[in-house]
Tab-separated table of C-alpha atoms and ligand atoms in Angstrom:
chain	number	residue	atom	x	y	z
L	522	MET	CA	-53.757	-63.004	27.719
L	523	ARG	CA	-51.519	-60.142	26.670
L	524	ILE	CA	-47.736	-60.583	26.203
L	525	LEU	CA	-45.274	-57.859	25.684
L	526	ALA	CA	-42.350	-59.259	23.840
L	527	ILE	CA	-38.808	-57.997	23.133
L	528	GLU	CA	-36.438	-59.242	20.461
L	529	THR	CA	-32.801	-58.088	20.124
L	530	SER	CA	-31.016	-61.132	18.801
L	531	CYS	CA	-29.103	-59.467	15.946
L	532	ASP	CA	-29.475	-55.938	14.336
L	533	GLU	CA	-33.168	-55.342	14.898
L	534	THR	CA	-34.586	-53.968	18.036
L	535	ALA	CA	-38.133	-55.016	18.314
L	536	ALA	CA	-40.969	-54.991	20.816
L	537	ALA	CA	-44.601	-56.033	20.301
L	538	VAL	CA	-47.958	-56.605	22.354
L	539	ILE	CA	-49.872	-59.715	21.235
L	540	GLU	CA	-53.257	-60.970	22.577
L	541	ASP	CA	-53.746	-64.655	22.910
L	542	GLY	CA	-50.771	-65.493	20.906
L	543	THR	CA	-52.349	-64.388	17.623
L	544	LYS	CA	-53.811	-60.792	17.666
L	545	ILE	CA	-51.247	-58.104	16.901
L	546	ILE	CA	-52.018	-55.068	19.120
L	547	SER	CA	-48.654	-53.321	18.470
L	548	ASN	CA	-45.542	-54.235	16.704
L	549	VAL	CA	-42.507	-51.998	16.447
L	550	VAL	CA	-39.082	-52.819	14.728
L	551	ALA	CA	-36.045	-50.572	14.470
L	552	SER	CA	-33.135	-51.811	12.463
L	553	SER	CA	-29.586	-50.832	12.481
L	554	SER	CA	-28.863	-52.476	9.070
L	555	ILE	CA	-28.124	-49.214	7.412
L	556	PHE	CA	-24.794	-49.002	9.609
L	557	HIS	CA	-23.880	-52.565	8.596
L	558	ASN	CA	-24.521	-51.792	4.790
L	559	LYS	CA	-21.596	-49.438	4.972
L	560	THR	CA	-19.153	-52.116	6.391
L	561	GLY	CA	-20.485	-55.008	4.172
L	562	GLY	CA	-21.483	-57.061	7.207
L	563	ILE	CA	-22.717	-56.983	10.845
L	564	ILE	CA	-20.247	-55.841	13.393
L	565	PRO	CA	-21.460	-57.207	16.689
L	566	GLU	CA	-20.117	-54.282	18.741
L	567	VAL	CA	-21.983	-51.878	16.370
L	568	ALA	CA	-25.226	-53.761	16.595
L	569	ALA	CA	-25.074	-53.994	20.436
L	570	ARG	CA	-24.557	-50.162	20.725
L	571	GLU	CA	-27.480	-49.680	18.483
L	572	GLN	CA	-29.579	-51.980	20.626
L	573	VAL	CA	-28.773	-49.908	23.679
L	574	ARG	CA	-29.737	-46.764	21.848
L	575	CYS	CA	-33.002	-48.003	20.534
L	576	ILE	CA	-34.484	-50.405	23.206
L	577	VAL	CA	-36.268	-47.842	25.467
L	578	PRO	CA	-37.675	-45.743	22.630
L	579	VAL	CA	-39.012	-48.882	20.781
L	580	ILE	CA	-40.697	-50.404	23.985
L	581	LYS	CA	-42.176	-46.845	24.640
L	582	GLU	CA	-43.484	-46.676	21.118
L	583	THR	CA	-44.931	-50.044	21.304
L	584	MET	CA	-46.829	-49.318	24.378
L	585	LYS	CA	-48.085	-45.966	22.807
L	586	GLN	CA	-49.435	-47.791	19.769
L	587	CYS	CA	-51.367	-49.992	22.092
L	588	GLY	CA	-53.988	-47.339	22.661
L	589	ASN	CA	-55.708	-48.007	25.909
L	590	VAL	CA	-53.870	-51.273	26.729
L	591	THR	CA	-51.414	-49.983	29.442
L	592	MET	CA	-48.504	-51.841	31.290
L	593	ASN	CA	-51.105	-52.759	34.056
L	594	SER	CA	-53.065	-54.927	31.485
L	595	ILE	CA	-50.025	-56.842	30.247
L	596	ASP	CA	-49.956	-60.439	31.789
L	597	ALA	CA	-46.418	-61.632	30.964
L	598	LEU	CA	-43.224	-60.575	29.342
L	599	ALA	CA	-41.345	-62.680	26.634
L	600	VAL	CA	-37.879	-62.190	25.491
L	601	THR	CA	-35.433	-63.740	22.912
L	602	ILE	CA	-32.540	-65.510	24.851
L	603	GLY	CA	-30.797	-67.027	21.770
L	604	PRO	CA	-29.496	-67.934	19.463
L	605	GLY	CA	-27.867	-64.680	18.322
L	606	LEU	CA	-25.159	-62.112	18.957
L	607	ASN	CA	-24.206	-62.061	22.799
L	608	GLY	CA	-23.914	-58.288	22.927
L	609	SER	CA	-27.279	-57.807	21.186
L	610	LEU	CA	-29.105	-60.544	23.143
L	611	LEU	CA	-27.913	-59.078	26.488
L	612	ILE	CA	-29.652	-55.776	25.922
L	613	GLY	CA	-33.036	-57.358	25.397
L	614	VAL	CA	-32.619	-59.966	28.219
L	615	GLU	CA	-31.524	-57.403	30.805
L	616	THR	CA	-34.274	-54.908	29.841
L	617	ALA	CA	-36.987	-57.630	30.117
L	618	LYS	CA	-35.584	-58.686	33.481
L	619	THR	CA	-35.642	-55.228	34.713
L	620	ILE	CA	-39.329	-54.670	33.666
L	621	SER	CA	-40.038	-57.995	35.328
L	622	LEU	CA	-38.374	-56.991	38.559
L	623	ILE	CA	-40.088	-53.595	38.704
L	624	THR	CA	-43.630	-54.791	37.681
L	625	GLY	CA	-43.522	-58.301	39.216
L	626	LYS	CA	-44.863	-59.764	35.865
L	627	PRO	CA	-43.693	-63.261	34.860
L	628	ILE	CA	-41.078	-63.463	32.050
L	629	ILE	CA	-40.908	-66.178	29.429
L	630	PRO	CA	-37.520	-66.935	27.686
L	631	VAL	CA	-37.804	-67.636	23.897
L	632	ASN	CA	-35.719	-69.573	21.338
L	633	HIS	CA	-35.555	-67.210	18.416
L	634	ILE	CA	-35.483	-70.018	15.780
L	635	PHE	CA	-38.604	-71.874	16.929
L	636	ALA	CA	-40.292	-68.572	17.422
L	637	HIS	CA	-40.051	-67.744	13.748
L	638	LEU	CA	-42.588	-70.503	12.994
L	639	TYR	CA	-45.179	-68.665	15.126
L	640	ALA	CA	-45.313	-65.716	12.671
L	641	ASN	CA	-47.867	-68.183	10.901
L	642	TRP	CA	-50.195	-67.885	13.855
L	643	LEU	CA	-50.309	-64.032	13.852
L	644	TYR	CA	-52.971	-61.840	12.432
L	645	SER	CA	-53.619	-58.080	12.411
L	646	PRO	CA	-57.214	-56.917	13.359
L	647	LEU	CA	-56.691	-54.130	10.523
L	648	SER	CA	-56.032	-56.701	7.780
L	649	THR	CA	-58.867	-57.968	5.597
L	650	THR	CA	-57.130	-61.089	4.332
L	651	HIS	CA	-56.399	-63.923	6.795
L	652	HIS	CA	-54.363	-67.008	5.820
L	653	PRO	CA	-55.526	-70.355	7.062
L	654	LEU	CA	-54.305	-71.397	10.421
L	655	PRO	CA	-51.787	-74.379	10.238
L	656	THR	CA	-53.083	-77.802	11.005
L	657	PHE	CA	-51.161	-80.642	12.573
L	658	PRO	CA	-48.877	-82.585	11.775
L	659	ALA	CA	-47.043	-79.690	10.027
L	660	ILE	CA	-43.745	-79.598	8.321
L	661	ALA	CA	-42.076	-76.348	9.110
L	662	LEU	CA	-39.169	-74.766	7.428
L	663	VAL	CA	-37.201	-71.868	9.073
L	664	VAL	CA	-34.913	-70.165	6.675
L	665	SER	CA	-33.218	-67.015	8.141
L	666	GLY	CA	-29.969	-65.356	7.906
L	667	GLY	CA	-28.040	-67.950	10.048
L	668	HIS	CA	-30.362	-70.936	10.014
L	669	THR	CA	-32.006	-73.438	7.647
L	670	GLU	CA	-33.980	-75.915	9.635
L	671	LEU	CA	-36.762	-78.349	9.017
L	672	PHE	CA	-39.150	-79.418	11.878
L	673	LEU	CA	-41.963	-81.664	12.357
L	674	MET	CA	-44.675	-80.022	14.544
L	675	LYS	CA	-46.999	-82.753	15.866
L	676	ASN	CA	-48.620	-80.127	18.130
L	677	HIS	CA	-47.443	-76.960	19.980
L	678	LYS	CA	-45.679	-78.968	22.628
L	679	ASP	CA	-44.137	-81.619	20.413
L	680	ILE	CA	-41.766	-80.109	17.827
L	681	LYS	CA	-38.959	-82.465	16.422
L	682	TRP	CA	-36.007	-81.159	14.554
L	683	LEU	CA	-35.538	-83.293	11.293
L	684	GLY	CA	-32.531	-81.653	9.702
L	685	GLY	CA	-30.627	-78.485	8.964
L	686	THR	CA	-27.730	-76.944	7.070
L	687	LEU	CA	-24.376	-78.735	7.393
L	688	ASP	CA	-22.626	-75.502	6.656
L	689	ASP	CA	-24.040	-72.039	5.397
L	690	ALA	CA	-27.765	-71.103	5.755
L	691	ALA	CA	-29.857	-70.333	2.669
L	692	GLY	CA	-29.951	-66.555	3.863
L	693	GLU	CA	-26.089	-66.602	4.073
L	694	ALA	CA	-25.979	-67.852	0.475
L	695	PHE	CA	-28.194	-65.015	-0.749
L	696	ASP	CA	-26.208	-62.404	1.413
L	697	LYS	CA	-22.936	-63.617	0.323
L	698	THR	CA	-24.035	-63.468	-3.386
L	699	ALA	CA	-25.510	-60.023	-2.804
L	700	ARG	CA	-22.204	-58.781	-1.444
L	701	LEU	CA	-20.373	-60.165	-4.474
L	702	LEU	CA	-22.690	-58.645	-6.848
L	703	GLY	CA	-22.457	-55.212	-4.977
L	704	PHE	CA	-25.693	-55.048	-3.089
L	705	GLY	CA	-26.024	-54.360	0.693
L	706	SER	CA	-25.351	-56.475	3.768
L	707	LYS	CA	-28.847	-58.368	4.044
L	708	GLY	CA	-29.104	-58.676	0.368
L	709	GLY	CA	-31.738	-61.451	-0.165
L	710	ALA	CA	-34.399	-58.848	-1.122
L	711	ALA	CA	-31.980	-57.119	-3.505
L	712	ILE	CA	-31.203	-60.495	-5.237
L	713	GLN	CA	-35.046	-61.040	-5.627
L	714	GLN	CA	-35.441	-57.634	-7.179
L	715	ALA	CA	-32.480	-57.981	-9.541
L	716	ALA	CA	-33.406	-61.449	-10.803
L	717	LYS	CA	-34.305	-61.744	-14.482
L	718	LYS	CA	-34.967	-65.016	-16.168
L	719	SER	CA	-31.895	-66.104	-18.056
L	720	SER	CA	-30.166	-69.480	-18.827
L	721	LEU	CA	-26.688	-67.938	-19.225
L	722	ILE	CA	-25.380	-69.123	-15.649
L	723	LYS	CA	-25.673	-72.618	-14.343
L	724	LEU	CA	-25.175	-73.324	-10.639
L	725	PRO	CA	-25.409	-76.685	-8.686
L	726	ARG	CA	-28.410	-77.525	-6.486
L	727	PRO	CA	-26.430	-79.135	-3.518
L	728	LEU	CA	-27.957	-82.331	-1.907
L	729	ILE	CA	-31.134	-81.783	-3.923
L	730	ASN	CA	-31.448	-85.712	-4.652
L	731	ASP	CA	-30.060	-86.833	-1.242
L	732	GLN	CA	-32.655	-88.622	0.889
L	733	SER	CA	-31.675	-86.860	4.238
L	734	LEU	CA	-33.364	-83.686	5.277
L	735	ASN	CA	-30.050	-81.748	5.540
L	736	PHE	CA	-29.023	-78.823	3.406
L	737	SER	CA	-25.676	-77.532	2.325
L	738	PHE	CA	-25.107	-74.134	0.639
L	739	SER	CA	-21.349	-73.585	0.994
L	740	GLY	CA	-20.478	-75.307	-2.300
L	741	LEU	CA	-23.032	-73.129	-4.104
L	742	LYS	CA	-21.232	-70.066	-2.718
L	743	THR	CA	-17.845	-71.355	-4.113
L	744	ALA	CA	-19.534	-72.075	-7.456
L	745	ILE	CA	-21.046	-68.547	-7.719
L	746	LEU	CA	-17.663	-67.070	-6.717
L	747	ARG	CA	-15.941	-69.253	-9.417
L	748	GLU	CA	-18.374	-68.386	-12.116
L	749	TRP	CA	-18.421	-64.671	-11.266
L	750	ASN	CA	-14.569	-64.412	-11.189
L	751	LYS	CA	-14.579	-66.038	-14.655
L	752	ARG	CA	-16.759	-63.330	-16.197
L	753	LYS	CA	-16.965	-60.194	-13.723
L	754	ASP	CA	-19.388	-58.902	-16.323
L	755	PRO	CA	-21.908	-56.308	-14.888
L	756	SER	CA	-24.429	-56.944	-17.599
L	757	LEU	CA	-24.665	-60.496	-16.105
L	758	VAL	CA	-25.699	-59.301	-12.540
L	759	SER	CA	-29.450	-60.076	-13.148
L	760	ALA	CA	-28.676	-63.524	-14.666
L	761	PHE	CA	-26.532	-64.354	-11.518
L	762	ALA	CA	-29.202	-63.131	-9.147
L	763	TYR	CA	-31.845	-65.217	-11.079
L	764	GLU	CA	-29.814	-68.429	-10.998
L	765	VAL	CA	-28.804	-68.152	-7.400
L	766	GLN	CA	-32.424	-67.652	-6.456
L	767	GLU	CA	-33.450	-70.657	-8.473
L	768	ALA	CA	-30.700	-72.921	-7.134
L	769	ILE	CA	-31.584	-71.903	-3.376
L	770	THR	CA	-35.212	-72.123	-3.727
L	771	ASP	CA	-35.188	-75.468	-5.772
L	772	VAL	CA	-33.216	-77.076	-2.951
L	773	LEU	CA	-35.527	-75.653	-0.308
L	774	VAL	CA	-38.746	-76.725	-1.991
L	775	ALA	CA	-37.468	-80.278	-2.816
L	776	LYS	CA	-36.487	-80.876	0.860
L	777	THR	CA	-39.505	-79.389	2.259
L	778	LYS	CA	-41.874	-81.370	-0.027
L	779	HIS	CA	-39.725	-84.592	0.729
L	780	ALA	CA	-40.366	-83.945	4.440
L	781	ALA	CA	-44.033	-83.320	3.951
L	782	GLU	CA	-44.553	-86.582	1.986
L	783	LYS	CA	-42.385	-88.586	4.514
L	784	PHE	CA	-44.464	-87.455	7.567
L	785	SER	CA	-47.856	-87.195	5.818
L	786	ALA	CA	-48.041	-83.577	6.857
L	787	LYS	CA	-51.432	-81.700	6.945
L	788	SER	CA	-49.719	-78.427	6.369
L	789	ILE	CA	-46.531	-76.832	5.379
L	790	LEU	CA	-45.158	-73.767	6.977
L	791	ILE	CA	-42.339	-71.519	5.958
L	792	SER	CA	-40.981	-68.753	7.946
L	793	GLY	CA	-37.765	-66.651	8.592
L	794	GLY	CA	-36.460	-63.826	6.571
L	795	VAL	CA	-35.862	-65.976	3.362
L	796	ALA	CA	-39.685	-66.935	3.430
L	797	ALA	CA	-40.234	-63.348	2.251
L	798	ASN	CA	-38.990	-64.492	-1.133
L	799	LEU	CA	-41.663	-64.342	-3.663
L	800	ARG	CA	-40.024	-66.968	-5.887
L	801	LEU	CA	-40.002	-69.435	-2.993
L	802	ARG	CA	-43.650	-68.673	-2.217
L	803	GLU	CA	-44.437	-69.236	-5.970
L	804	LYS	CA	-42.636	-72.587	-6.138
L	805	LEU	CA	-44.457	-73.797	-2.979
L	806	PRO	CA	-47.940	-72.532	-3.280
L	807	GLN	CA	-49.244	-75.194	-0.824
L	808	ALA	CA	-47.213	-73.650	2.098
L	809	ILE	CA	-48.529	-71.168	4.640
L	810	ALA	CA	-46.404	-68.265	4.855
L	811	PRO	CA	-46.542	-65.042	7.038
L	812	PRO	CA	-47.060	-61.747	5.614
L	813	ILE	CA	-43.702	-60.447	4.145
L	814	HIS	CA	-43.143	-57.893	7.233
L	815	LEU	CA	-43.563	-60.828	9.570
L	816	CYS	CA	-40.900	-62.997	7.956
L	817	THR	CA	-37.900	-60.853	8.999
L	818	ASP	CA	-37.125	-60.326	12.521
L	819	ASN	CA	-39.818	-58.818	14.901
L	820	ALA	CA	-41.150	-59.334	18.423
L	821	ALA	CA	-44.634	-60.388	17.405
L	822	TYR	CA	-43.769	-64.028	16.841
L	823	ILE	CA	-41.673	-64.123	20.044
L	824	ALA	CA	-44.876	-63.269	21.892
L	825	SER	CA	-46.923	-65.892	19.985
L	826	TYR	CA	-44.303	-68.536	20.624
L	827	ALA	CA	-44.321	-67.611	24.413
L	828	TYR	CA	-48.138	-67.959	24.553
L	829	PHE	CA	-48.296	-71.431	22.851
L	830	ARG	CA	-45.153	-72.959	24.028
L	831	GLY	CA	-43.338	-70.820	26.615
L	832	GLU	CA	-42.633	-71.535	30.225
L	833	PRO	CA	-42.556	-68.632	32.749
L	834	THR	CA	-39.198	-68.598	34.436
L	835	ASP	CA	-37.900	-66.904	37.541
L	836	TRP	CA	-36.052	-63.693	36.241
L	837	HIS	CA	-32.936	-64.702	38.111
L	838	GLU	CA	-32.573	-67.569	35.787
L	839	VAL	CA	-33.197	-65.940	32.538
L	840	THR	CA	-29.963	-65.364	30.714
L	841	ALA	CA	-28.661	-64.978	27.178
L	842	ILE	CA	-27.538	-68.093	25.315
L	843	PRO	CA	-25.812	-67.070	22.021
L	844	ASP	CA	-25.502	-70.706	20.800
L	845	LEU	CA	-28.847	-71.847	22.021
L	846	SER	CA	-29.630	-75.116	20.073
L	847	VAL	CA	-32.575	-75.781	17.795
L	848	GLU	CA	-32.114	-79.573	17.766
L	849	VAL	CA	-34.808	-81.267	19.966
F	1162	LIG	O1	-35.146	-63.938	9.889
F	1162	LIG	P1	-34.114	-62.832	9.628
F	1162	LIG	O2	-34.648	-61.431	9.367
F	1162	LIG	O3	-32.938	-62.652	10.470
F	1162	LIG	C1	-32.338	-63.800	11.001
F	1162	LIG	O4	-32.791	-64.282	12.008
F	1162	LIG	O5	-31.227	-64.123	10.477
F	1162	LIG	O6	-33.518	-63.262	8.170
F	1162	LIG	C2	-32.626	-62.504	7.487
F	1162	LIG	C3	-32.382	-63.041	6.058
F	1162	LIG	C4	-31.205	-62.259	5.366
F	1162	LIG	O7	-30.299	-63.315	4.951
F	1162	LIG	C5	-31.863	-61.761	4.248
F	1162	LIG	O8	-31.050	-61.557	3.035
F	1162	LIG	C6	-33.064	-62.834	3.981
F	1162	LIG	O9	-33.476	-62.998	5.290
F	1162	LIG	N1	-34.152	-62.128	3.088
F	1162	LIG	C7	-34.487	-62.634	1.978
F	1162	LIG	C8	-35.476	-61.753	1.503
F	1162	LIG	N2	-35.771	-60.876	2.439
F	1162	LIG	C9	-34.857	-61.203	3.525
F	1162	LIG	N3	-33.986	-63.684	1.089
F	1162	LIG	C10	-34.503	-63.741	0.075
F	1162	LIG	N4	-35.484	-63.129	-0.628
F	1162	LIG	C11	-36.043	-62.059	0.134
F	1162	LIG	N5	-37.015	-61.379	-0.265
F	1163	LIG	ZN1	-34.663	-64.310	12.799
């Protein structure tokens, strides 16, 4: 079964064709992050306009890269309906509905946060290294720009939300620190690059010993701001980057291990943009993690989710839901 998926929840415009939920036939991502770097944060209106500009070329390019797989041999469409920015989501949703109306193909609405998990089921036929497939029950951590969530996956149809952040997401803590230290808008990767081992800065590890499976990163953000304002010393940027990365990853690892023990998990999955972080991967070597380029937003995992978990829905009923919940 081949699914053409569309993802436009934030500032990436993405489309992909995936076979049987796992095999990547084509996967195209255009990002408008360069515009947001200039303003120090994502302006929803700008992101939505870029979605309008990119959506048709991205879908055309996706189909072009499919070789001899044509629209006729696509079995279904999948589209992110939320959570995300309303203006951005609408572009993908309305485009998918239009294609469904014209071609008569079924359409599968997708929750972006659950879908991140499914990057762990994808493989490229061109790749020589394949990571092991997850086994159930699995503990799954989604760490993206706006979400930090822990799930128990008993099987594809039974996914239970265990806990999440009470305030800021891990990605937000990375991004806010990055802005403070003078890096761009989605600065997690820049923090990783700048980090150099140092014991000069000490930051808290919020809720690390708390028995719940919730997270809190806003206190960490305040502590960073306080420490930085005390010193404002450019020679300490790499020490700050190191310690903030240590603090965030220490908490993520402790909570994920705690959940895995509690539920006797057979595998641990990490996903979402922050799962690209090499220090996190180093501290959690037992976790299955997607290739780096499949951690950040793309449409390949949207198609995979649709294959394993999605329900075809009448296109009249498919609608963008910016605050779509992850708690099930
Ligand atoms: O999943 P994603 O692409 O978008 C959302 O759905 O939010 O995640 C983006 C987040 C940003 O906060 C970005 O700074 C973070 O992922 N990120 C990283 C790394 N690469 C991306 N954080 C830490 N280390 C990285 N290497
Ligand atoms: Zn995402």
